[in-house]
JSON list of C-alpha atoms in Angstrom, two decimals:
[
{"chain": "A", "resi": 1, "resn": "UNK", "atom": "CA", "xyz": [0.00, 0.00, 0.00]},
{"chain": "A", "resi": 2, "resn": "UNK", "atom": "CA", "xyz": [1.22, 3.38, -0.70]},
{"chain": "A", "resi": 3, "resn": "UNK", "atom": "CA", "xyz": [1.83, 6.16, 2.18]},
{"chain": "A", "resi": 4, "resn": "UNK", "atom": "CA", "xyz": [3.72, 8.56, 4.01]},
{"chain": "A", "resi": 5, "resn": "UNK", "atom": "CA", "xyz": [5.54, 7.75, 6.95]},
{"chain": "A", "resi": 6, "resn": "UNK", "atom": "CA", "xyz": [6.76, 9.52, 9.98]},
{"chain": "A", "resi": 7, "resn": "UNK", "atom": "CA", "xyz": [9.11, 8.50, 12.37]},
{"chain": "A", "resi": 8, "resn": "UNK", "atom": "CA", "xyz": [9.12, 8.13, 15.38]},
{"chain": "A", "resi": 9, "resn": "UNK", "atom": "CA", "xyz": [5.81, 8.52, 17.13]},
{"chain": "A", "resi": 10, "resn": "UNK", "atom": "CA", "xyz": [6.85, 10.85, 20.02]},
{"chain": "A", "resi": 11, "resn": "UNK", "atom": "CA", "xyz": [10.19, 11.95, 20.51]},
{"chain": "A", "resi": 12, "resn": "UNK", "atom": "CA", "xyz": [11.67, 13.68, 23.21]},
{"chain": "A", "resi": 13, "resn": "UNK", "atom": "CA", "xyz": [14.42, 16.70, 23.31]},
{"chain": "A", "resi": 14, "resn": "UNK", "atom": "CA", "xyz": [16.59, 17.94, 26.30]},
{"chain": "A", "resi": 15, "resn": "UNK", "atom": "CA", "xyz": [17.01, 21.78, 25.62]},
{"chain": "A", "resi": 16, "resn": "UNK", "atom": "CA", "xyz": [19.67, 22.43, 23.10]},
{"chain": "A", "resi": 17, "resn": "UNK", "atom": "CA", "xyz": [19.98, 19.49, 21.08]},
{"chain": "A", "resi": 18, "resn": "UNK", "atom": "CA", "xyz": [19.18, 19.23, 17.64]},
{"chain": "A", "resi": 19, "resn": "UNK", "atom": "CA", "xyz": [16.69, 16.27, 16.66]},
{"chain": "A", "resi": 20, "resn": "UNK", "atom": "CA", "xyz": [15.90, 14.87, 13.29]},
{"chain": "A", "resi": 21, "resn": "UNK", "atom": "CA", "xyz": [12.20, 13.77, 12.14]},
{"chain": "A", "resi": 22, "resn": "UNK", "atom": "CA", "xyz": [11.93, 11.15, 9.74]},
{"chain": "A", "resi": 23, "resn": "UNK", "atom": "CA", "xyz": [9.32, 11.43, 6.78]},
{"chain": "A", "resi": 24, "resn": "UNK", "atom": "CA", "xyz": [8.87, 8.77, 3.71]},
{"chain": "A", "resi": 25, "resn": "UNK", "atom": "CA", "xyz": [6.68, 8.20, 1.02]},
{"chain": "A", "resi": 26, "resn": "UNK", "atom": "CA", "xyz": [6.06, 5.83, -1.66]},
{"chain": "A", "resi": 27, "resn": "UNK", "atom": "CA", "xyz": [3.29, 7.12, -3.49]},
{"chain": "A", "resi": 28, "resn": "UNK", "atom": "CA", "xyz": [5.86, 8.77, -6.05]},
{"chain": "A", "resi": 29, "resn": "UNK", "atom": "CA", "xyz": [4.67, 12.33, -5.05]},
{"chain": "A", "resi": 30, "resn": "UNK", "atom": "CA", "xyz": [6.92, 15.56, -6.33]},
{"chain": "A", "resi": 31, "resn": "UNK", "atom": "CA", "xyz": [5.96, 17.67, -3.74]},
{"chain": "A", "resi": 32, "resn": "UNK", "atom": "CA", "xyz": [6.64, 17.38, 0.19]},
{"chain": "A", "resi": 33, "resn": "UNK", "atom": "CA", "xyz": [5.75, 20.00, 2.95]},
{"chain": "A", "resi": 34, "resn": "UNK", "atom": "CA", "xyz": [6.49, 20.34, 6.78]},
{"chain": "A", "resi": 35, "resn": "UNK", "atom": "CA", "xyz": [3.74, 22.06, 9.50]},
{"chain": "A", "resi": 36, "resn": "UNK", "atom": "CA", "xyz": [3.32, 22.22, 12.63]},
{"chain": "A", "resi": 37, "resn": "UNK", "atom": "CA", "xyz": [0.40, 21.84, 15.08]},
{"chain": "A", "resi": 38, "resn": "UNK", "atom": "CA", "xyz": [-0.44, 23.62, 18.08]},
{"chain": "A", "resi": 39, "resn": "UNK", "atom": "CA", "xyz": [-3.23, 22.97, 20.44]},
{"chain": "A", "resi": 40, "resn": "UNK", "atom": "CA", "xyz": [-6.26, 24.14, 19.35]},
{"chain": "A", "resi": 41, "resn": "UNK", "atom": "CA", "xyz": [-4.64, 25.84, 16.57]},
{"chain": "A", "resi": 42, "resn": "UNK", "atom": "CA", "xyz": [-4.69, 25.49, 12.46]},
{"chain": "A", "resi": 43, "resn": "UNK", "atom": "CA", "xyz": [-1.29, 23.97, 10.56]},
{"chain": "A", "resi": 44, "resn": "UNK", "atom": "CA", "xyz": [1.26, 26.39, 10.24]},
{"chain": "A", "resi": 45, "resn": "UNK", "atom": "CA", "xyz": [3.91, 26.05, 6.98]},
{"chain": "A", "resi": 46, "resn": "UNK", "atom": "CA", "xyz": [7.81, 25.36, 7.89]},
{"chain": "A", "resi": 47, "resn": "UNK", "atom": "CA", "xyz": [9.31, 24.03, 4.48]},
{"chain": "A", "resi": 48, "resn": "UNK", "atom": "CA", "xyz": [8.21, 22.11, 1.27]},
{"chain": "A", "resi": 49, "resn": "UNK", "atom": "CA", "xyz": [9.97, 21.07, -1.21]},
{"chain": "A", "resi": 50, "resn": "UNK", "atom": "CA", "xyz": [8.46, 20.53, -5.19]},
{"chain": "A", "resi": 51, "resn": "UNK", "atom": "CA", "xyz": [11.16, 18.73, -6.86]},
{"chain": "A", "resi": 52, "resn": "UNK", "atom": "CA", "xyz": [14.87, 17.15, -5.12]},
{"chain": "A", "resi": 53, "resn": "UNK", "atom": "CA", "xyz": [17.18, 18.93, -4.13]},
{"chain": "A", "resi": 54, "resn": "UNK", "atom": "CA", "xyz": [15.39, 22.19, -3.82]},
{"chain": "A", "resi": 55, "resn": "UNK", "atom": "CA", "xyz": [13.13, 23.12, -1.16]},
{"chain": "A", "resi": 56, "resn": "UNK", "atom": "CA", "xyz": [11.97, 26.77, 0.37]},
{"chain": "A", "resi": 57, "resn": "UNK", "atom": "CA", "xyz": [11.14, 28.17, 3.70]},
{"chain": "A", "resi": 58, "resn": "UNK", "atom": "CA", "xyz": [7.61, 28.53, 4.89]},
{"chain": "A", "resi": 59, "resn": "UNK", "atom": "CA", "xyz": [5.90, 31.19, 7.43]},
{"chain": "A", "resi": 60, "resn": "UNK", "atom": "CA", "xyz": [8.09, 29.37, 10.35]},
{"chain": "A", "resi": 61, "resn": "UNK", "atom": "CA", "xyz": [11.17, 28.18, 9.18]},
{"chain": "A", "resi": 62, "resn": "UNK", "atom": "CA", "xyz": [13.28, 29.74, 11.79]},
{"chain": "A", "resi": 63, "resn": "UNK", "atom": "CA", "xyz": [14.89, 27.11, 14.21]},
{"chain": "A", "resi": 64, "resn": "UNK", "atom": "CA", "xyz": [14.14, 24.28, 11.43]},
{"chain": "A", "resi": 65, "resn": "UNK", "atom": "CA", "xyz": [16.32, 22.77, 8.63]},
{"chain": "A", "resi": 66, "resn": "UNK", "atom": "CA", "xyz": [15.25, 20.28, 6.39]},
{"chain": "A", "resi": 67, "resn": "UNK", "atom": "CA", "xyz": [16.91, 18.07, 2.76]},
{"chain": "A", "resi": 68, "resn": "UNK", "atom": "CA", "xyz": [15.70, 16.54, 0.06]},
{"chain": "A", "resi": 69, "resn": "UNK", "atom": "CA", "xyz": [18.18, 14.28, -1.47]},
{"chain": "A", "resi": 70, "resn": "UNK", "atom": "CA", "xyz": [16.04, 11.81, -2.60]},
{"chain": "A", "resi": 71, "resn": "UNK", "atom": "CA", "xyz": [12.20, 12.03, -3.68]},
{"chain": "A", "resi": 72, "resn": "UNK", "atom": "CA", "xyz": [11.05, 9.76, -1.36]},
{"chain": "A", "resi": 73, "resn": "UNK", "atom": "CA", "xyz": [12.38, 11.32, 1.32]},
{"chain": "A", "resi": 74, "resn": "UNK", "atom": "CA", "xyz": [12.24, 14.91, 3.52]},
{"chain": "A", "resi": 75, "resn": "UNK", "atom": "CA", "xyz": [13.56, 14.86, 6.82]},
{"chain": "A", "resi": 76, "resn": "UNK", "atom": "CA", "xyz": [13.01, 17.43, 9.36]},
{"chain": "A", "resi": 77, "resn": "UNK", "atom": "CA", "xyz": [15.58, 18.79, 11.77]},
{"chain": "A", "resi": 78, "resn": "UNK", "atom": "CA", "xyz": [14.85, 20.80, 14.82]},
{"chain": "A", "resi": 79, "resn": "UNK", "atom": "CA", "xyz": [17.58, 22.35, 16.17]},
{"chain": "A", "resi": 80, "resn": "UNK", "atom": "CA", "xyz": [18.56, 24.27, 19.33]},
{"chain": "A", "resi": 81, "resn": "UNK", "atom": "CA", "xyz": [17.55, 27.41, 18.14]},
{"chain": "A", "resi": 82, "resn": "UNK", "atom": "CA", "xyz": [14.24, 26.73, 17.88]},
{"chain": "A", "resi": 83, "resn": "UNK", "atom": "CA", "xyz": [13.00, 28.03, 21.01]},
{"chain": "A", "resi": 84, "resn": "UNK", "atom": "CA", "xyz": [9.60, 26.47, 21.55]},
{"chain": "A", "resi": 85, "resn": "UNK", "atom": "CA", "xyz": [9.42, 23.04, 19.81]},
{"chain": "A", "resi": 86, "resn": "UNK", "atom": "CA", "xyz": [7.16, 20.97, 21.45]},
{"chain": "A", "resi": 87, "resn": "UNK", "atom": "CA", "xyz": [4.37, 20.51, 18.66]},
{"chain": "A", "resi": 88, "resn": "UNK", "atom": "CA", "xyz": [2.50, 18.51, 16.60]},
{"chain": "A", "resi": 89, "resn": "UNK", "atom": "CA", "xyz": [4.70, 18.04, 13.30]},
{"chain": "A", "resi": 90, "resn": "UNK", "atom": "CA", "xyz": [2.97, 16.69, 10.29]},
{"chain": "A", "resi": 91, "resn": "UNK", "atom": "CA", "xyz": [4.32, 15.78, 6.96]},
{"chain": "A", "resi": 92, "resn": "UNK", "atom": "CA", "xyz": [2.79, 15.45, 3.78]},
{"chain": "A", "resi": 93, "resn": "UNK", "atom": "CA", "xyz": [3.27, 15.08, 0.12]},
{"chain": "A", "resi": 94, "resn": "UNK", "atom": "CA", "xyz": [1.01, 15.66, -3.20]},
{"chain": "A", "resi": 95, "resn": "UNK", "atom": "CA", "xyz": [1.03, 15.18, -6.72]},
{"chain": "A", "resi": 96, "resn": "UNK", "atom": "CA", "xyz": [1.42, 18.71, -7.24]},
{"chain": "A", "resi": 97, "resn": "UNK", "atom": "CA", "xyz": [-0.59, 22.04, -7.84]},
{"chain": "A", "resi": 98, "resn": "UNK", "atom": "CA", "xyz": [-4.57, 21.23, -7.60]},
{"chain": "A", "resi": 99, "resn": "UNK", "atom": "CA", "xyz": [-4.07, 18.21, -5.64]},
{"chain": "A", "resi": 100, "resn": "UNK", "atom": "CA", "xyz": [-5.15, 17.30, -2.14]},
{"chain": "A", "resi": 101, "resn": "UNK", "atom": "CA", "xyz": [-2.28, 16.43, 0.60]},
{"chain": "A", "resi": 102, "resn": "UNK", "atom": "CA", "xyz": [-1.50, 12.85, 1.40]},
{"chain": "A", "resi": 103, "resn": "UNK", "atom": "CA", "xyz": [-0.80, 13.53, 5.40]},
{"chain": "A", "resi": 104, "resn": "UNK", "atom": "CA", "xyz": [1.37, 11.11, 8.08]},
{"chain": "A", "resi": 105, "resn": "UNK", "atom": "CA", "xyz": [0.42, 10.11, 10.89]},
{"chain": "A", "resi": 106, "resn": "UNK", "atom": "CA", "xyz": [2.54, 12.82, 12.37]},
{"chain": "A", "resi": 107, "resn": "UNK", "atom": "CA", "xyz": [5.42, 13.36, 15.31]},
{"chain": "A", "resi": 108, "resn": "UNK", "atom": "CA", "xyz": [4.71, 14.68, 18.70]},
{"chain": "A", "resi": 109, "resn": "UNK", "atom": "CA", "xyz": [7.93, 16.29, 20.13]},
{"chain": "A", "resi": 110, "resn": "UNK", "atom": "CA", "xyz": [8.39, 17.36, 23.78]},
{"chain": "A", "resi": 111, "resn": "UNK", "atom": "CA", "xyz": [11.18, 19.06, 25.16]},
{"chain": "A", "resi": 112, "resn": "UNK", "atom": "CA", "xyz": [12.07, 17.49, 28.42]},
{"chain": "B", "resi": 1, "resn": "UNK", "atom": "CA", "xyz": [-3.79, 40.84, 7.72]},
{"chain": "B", "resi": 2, "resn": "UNK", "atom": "CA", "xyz": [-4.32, 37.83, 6.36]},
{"chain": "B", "resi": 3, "resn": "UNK", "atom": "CA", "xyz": [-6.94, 35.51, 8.35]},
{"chain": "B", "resi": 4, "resn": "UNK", "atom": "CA", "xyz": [-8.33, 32.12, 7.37]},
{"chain": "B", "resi": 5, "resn": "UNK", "atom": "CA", "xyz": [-11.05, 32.26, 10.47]},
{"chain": "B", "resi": 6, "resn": "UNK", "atom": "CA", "xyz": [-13.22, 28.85, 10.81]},
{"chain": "B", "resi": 7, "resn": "UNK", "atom": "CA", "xyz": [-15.84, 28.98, 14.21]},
{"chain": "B", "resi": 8, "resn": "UNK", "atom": "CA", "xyz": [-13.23, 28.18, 17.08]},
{"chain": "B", "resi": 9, "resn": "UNK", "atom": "CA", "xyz": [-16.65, 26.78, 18.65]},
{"chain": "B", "resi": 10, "resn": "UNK", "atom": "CA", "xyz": [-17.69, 23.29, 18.46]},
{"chain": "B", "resi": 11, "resn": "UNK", "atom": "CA", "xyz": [-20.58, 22.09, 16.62]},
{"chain": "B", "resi": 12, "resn": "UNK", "atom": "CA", "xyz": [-22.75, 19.74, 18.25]},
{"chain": "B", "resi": 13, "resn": "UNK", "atom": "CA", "xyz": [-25.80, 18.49, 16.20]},
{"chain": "B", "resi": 14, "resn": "UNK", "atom": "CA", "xyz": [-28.24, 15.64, 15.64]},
{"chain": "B", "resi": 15, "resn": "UNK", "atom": "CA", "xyz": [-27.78, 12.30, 13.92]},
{"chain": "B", "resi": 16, "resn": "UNK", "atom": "CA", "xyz": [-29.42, 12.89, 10.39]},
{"chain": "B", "resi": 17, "resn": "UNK", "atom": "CA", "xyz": [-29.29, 16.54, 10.49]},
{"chain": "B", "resi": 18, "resn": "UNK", "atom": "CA", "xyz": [-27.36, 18.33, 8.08]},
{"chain": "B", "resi": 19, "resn": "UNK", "atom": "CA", "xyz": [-23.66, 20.00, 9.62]},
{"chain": "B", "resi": 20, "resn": "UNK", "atom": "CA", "xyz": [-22.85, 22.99, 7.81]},
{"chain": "B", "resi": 21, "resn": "UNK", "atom": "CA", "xyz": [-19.58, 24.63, 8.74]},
{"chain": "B", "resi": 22, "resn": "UNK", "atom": "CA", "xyz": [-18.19, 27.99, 7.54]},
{"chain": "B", "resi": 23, "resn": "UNK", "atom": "CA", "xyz": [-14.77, 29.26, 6.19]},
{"chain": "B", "resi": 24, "resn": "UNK", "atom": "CA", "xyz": [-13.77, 32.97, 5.72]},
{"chain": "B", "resi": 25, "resn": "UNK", "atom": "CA", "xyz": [-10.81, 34.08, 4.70]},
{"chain": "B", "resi": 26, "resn": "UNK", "atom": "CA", "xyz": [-9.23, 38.01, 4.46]},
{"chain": "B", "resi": 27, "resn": "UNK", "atom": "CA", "xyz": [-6.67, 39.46, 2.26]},
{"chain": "B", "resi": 28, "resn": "UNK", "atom": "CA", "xyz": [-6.31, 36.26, 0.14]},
{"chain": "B", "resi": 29, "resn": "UNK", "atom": "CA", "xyz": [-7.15, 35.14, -3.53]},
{"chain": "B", "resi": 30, "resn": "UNK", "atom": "CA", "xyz": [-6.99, 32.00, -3.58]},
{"chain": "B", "resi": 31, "resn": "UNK", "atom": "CA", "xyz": [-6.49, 29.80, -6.50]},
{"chain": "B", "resi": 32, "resn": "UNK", "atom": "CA", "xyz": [-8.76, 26.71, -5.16]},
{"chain": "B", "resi": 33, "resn": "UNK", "atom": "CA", "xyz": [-9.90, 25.81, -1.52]},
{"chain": "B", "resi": 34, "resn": "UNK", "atom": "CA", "xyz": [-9.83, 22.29, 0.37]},
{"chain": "B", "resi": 35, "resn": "UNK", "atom": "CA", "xyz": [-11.60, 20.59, 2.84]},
{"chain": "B", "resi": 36, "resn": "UNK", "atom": "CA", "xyz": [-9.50, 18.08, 5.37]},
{"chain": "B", "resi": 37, "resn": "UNK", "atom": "CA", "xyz": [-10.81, 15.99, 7.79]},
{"chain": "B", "resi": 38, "resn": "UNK", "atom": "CA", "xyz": [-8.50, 15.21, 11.65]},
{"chain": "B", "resi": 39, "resn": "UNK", "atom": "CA", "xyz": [-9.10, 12.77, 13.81]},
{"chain": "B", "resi": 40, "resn": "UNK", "atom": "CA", "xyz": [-7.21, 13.54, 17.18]},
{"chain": "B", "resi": 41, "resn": "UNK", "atom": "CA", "xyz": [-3.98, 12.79, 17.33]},
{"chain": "B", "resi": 42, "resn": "UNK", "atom": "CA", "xyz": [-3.94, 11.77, 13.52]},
{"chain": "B", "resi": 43, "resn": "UNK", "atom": "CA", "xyz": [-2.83, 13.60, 10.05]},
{"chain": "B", "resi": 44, "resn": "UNK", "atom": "CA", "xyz": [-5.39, 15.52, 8.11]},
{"chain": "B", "resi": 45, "resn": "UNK", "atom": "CA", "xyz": [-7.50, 13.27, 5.19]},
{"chain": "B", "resi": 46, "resn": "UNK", "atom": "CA", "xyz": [-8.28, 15.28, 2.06]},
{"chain": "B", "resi": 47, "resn": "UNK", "atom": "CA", "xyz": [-11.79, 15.24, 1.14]},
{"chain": "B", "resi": 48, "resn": "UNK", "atom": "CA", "xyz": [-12.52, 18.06, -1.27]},
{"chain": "B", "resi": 49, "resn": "UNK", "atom": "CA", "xyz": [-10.91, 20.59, -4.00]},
{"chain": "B", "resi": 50, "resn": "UNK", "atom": "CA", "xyz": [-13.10, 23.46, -5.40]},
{"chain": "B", "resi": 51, "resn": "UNK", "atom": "CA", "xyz": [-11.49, 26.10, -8.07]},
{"chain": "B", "resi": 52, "resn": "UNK", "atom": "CA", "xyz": [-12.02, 29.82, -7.66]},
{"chain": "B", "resi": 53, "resn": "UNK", "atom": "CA", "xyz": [-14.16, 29.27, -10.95]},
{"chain": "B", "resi": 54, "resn": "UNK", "atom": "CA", "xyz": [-16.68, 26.74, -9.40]},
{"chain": "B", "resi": 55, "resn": "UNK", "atom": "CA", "xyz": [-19.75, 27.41, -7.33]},
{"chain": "B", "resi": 56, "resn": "UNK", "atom": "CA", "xyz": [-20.16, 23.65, -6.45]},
{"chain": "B", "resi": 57, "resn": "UNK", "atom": "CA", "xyz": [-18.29, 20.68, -5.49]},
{"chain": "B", "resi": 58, "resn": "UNK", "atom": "CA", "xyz": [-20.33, 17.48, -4.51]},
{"chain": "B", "resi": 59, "resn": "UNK", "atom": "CA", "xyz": [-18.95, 14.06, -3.17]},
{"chain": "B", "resi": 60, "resn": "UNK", "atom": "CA", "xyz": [-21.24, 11.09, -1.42]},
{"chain": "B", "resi": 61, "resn": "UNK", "atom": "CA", "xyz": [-22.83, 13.29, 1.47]},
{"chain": "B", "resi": 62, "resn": "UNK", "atom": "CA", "xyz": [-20.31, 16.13, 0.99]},
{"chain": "B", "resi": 63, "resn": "UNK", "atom": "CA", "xyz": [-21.22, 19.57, -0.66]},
{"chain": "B", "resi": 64, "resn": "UNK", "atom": "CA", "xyz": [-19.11, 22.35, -0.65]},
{"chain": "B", "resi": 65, "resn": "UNK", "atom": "CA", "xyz": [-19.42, 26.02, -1.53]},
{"chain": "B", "resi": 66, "resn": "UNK", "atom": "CA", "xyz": [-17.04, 28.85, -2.99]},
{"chain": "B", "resi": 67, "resn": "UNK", "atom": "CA", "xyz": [-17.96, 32.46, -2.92]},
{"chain": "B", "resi": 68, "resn": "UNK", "atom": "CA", "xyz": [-15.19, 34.88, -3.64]},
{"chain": "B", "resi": 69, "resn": "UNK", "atom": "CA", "xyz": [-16.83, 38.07, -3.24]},
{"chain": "B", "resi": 70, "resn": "UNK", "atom": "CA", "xyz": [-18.25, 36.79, -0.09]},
{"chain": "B", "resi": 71, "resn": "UNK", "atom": "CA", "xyz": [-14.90, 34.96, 0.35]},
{"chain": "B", "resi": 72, "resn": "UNK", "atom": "CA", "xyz": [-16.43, 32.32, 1.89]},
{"chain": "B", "resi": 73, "resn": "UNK", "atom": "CA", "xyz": [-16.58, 28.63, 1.91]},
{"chain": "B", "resi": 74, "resn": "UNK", "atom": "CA", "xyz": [-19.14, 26.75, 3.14]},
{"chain": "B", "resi": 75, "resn": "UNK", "atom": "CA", "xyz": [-18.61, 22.80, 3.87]},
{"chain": "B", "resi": 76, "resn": "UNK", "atom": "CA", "xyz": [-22.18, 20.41, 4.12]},
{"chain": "B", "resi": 77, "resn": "UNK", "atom": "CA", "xyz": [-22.34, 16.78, 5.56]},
{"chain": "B", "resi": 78, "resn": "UNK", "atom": "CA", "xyz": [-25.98, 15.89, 4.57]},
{"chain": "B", "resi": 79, "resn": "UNK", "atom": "CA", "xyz": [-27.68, 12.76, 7.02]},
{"chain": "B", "resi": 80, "resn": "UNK", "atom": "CA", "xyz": [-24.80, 13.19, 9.74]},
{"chain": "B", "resi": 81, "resn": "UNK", "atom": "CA", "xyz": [-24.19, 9.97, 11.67]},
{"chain": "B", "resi": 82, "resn": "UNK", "atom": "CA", "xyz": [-21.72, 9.87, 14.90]},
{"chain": "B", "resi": 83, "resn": "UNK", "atom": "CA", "xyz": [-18.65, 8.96, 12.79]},
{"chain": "B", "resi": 84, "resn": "UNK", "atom": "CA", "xyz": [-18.73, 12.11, 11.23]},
{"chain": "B", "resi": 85, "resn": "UNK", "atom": "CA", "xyz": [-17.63, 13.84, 14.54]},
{"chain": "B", "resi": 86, "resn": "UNK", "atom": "CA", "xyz": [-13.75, 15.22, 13.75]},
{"chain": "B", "resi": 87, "resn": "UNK", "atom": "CA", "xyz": [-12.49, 18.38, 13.21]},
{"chain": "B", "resi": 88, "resn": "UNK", "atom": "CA", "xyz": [-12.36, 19.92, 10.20]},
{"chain": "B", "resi": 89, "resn": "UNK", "atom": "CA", "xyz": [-9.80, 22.29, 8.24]},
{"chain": "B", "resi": 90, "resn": "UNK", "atom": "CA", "xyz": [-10.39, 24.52, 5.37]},
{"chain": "B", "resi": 91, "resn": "UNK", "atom": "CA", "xyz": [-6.96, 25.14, 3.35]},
{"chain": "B", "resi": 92, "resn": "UNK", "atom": "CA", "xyz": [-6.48, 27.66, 0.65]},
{"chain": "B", "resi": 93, "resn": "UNK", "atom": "CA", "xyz": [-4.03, 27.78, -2.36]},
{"chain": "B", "resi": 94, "resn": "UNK", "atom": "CA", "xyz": [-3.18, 31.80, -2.55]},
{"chain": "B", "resi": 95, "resn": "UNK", "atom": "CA", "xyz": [-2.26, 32.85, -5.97]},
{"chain": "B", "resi": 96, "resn": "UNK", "atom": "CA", "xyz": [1.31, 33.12, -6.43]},
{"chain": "B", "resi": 97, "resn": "UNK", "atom": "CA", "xyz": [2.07, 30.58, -3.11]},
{"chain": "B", "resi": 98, "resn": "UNK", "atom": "CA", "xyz": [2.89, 27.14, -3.77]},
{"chain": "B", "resi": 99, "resn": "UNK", "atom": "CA", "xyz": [1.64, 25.58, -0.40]},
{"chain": "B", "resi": 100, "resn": "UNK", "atom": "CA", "xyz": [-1.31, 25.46, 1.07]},
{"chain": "B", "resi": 101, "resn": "UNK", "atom": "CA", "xyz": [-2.31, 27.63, 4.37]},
{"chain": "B", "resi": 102, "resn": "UNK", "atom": "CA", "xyz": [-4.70, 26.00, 6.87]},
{"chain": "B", "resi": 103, "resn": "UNK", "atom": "CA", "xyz": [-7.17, 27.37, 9.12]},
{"chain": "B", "resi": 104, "resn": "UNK", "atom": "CA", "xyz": [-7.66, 26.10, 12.85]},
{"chain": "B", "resi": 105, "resn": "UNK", "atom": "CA", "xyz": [-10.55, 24.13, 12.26]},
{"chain": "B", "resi": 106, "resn": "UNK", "atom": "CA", "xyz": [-14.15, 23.33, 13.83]},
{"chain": "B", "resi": 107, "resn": "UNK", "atom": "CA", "xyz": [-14.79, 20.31, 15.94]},
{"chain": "B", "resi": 108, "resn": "UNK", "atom": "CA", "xyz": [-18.29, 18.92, 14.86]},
{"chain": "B", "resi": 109, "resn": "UNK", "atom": "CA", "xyz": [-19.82, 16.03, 17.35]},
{"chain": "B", "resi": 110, "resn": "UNK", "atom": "CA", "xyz": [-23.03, 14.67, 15.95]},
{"chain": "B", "resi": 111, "resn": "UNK", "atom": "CA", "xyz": [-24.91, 13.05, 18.52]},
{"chain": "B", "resi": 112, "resn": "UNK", "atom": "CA", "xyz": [-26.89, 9.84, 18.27]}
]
């Protein structure tokens, strides 16, 4: 079955390390995008990508870094400089323009 | 500013009713409009695309609206039944961005 999937589940941070979120898919999607979800609030934009090897920041990117090497995957890292992480981070990919999101099942960080 | 603004306020109804929920938006022209579906603690589901040229989009016991000189959205579950109870998201393409933007969503319980 094709998907996108995140890695791990929950993750934990002590303050000032950097910590990488894992995000796959097989569903041979161009496009990949990273938001994150607060309580009670909508998704908010950090980085997508349309094509390898070429991504762009979103409304949040500070404090975030992200690749895309390959088309299958986008990785996610959050490093010390990001100074409130703990979140709800949700990847996703598409076709393209005019298509709906394929979503993951997400990655709840907390910084310990 | 720009504001995607969806009724922070859940929306509790009857089994077999019809759920309408509303999304305005400010400052945006937006290329097409989705509608996702979130379960808690899950990732979004895509369950409709309308254009900025259509009035209409239908799917099973889904309608949705588009009015851009009301710049409104409107998103109908006809015959609600108790699985129906999520939150939902509005999302809107703005012209000229290449990701989508989200609002926060409205929680909709339909009671048996």
């Amino acid at each position: 079955d094709g998907g996108i999937t995140q890695s791990p589940k929950y993750l934990f941070r002590k303050e000032g390390q950097n910590v990488t979120l894992s995000c796959e898919q097989n569903l041979n999607h161009d496009a990949m995008y990273w938001y994150r979800q607060d309580p009670g609030q909508g998704l908010r934009l950090i980085y997508y990508s349309q094509i390898v090897n070429d991504f762009q920041k979103g409304d949040i990117a500070e404090g975030y870094s992200v690749s895309r090497e390959k088309k299958e995957s986008f990785p996610l890292t959050v490093t010390s400089a990001q100074k409130n992480p703990t979140a709800f981070y949700l990847c996703a990919s598409s076709i393209g323009q005019n298509y709906g999101y394929t979503f993951g099942s997400g990655t709840r960080l907390t910084v310990v | 500013s720009q504001k995607i603004e969806q009724n922070s306020e859940a929306l509790n109804i009857q089994e077999g009713k019809t759920a309408t929920l509303t999304c305005n938006y400010t400052n945006y022209s937006p290329a097409y409009l989705q509608w996702y579906r979130q379960d808690p603690g899950r990732g979004p589901v895509f369950l409709l695309l309308i254009r900025e040229n259509e009035k209409e989009k239908r799917k099973e016991r889904l309608k949705v609206t588009f009015d851009t000189t009301l710049k409104q959205s409107l998103f109908h579950i006809t015959a609600s039944q108790p699985a129906d109870s999520a939150t939902y998201l509005c999302a809107l393409m703005d012209t000229g961005r290449r990701a989508l933007t989200f609002g926060s969503g409205t929680r909709l319980q339909v009671q048996p």
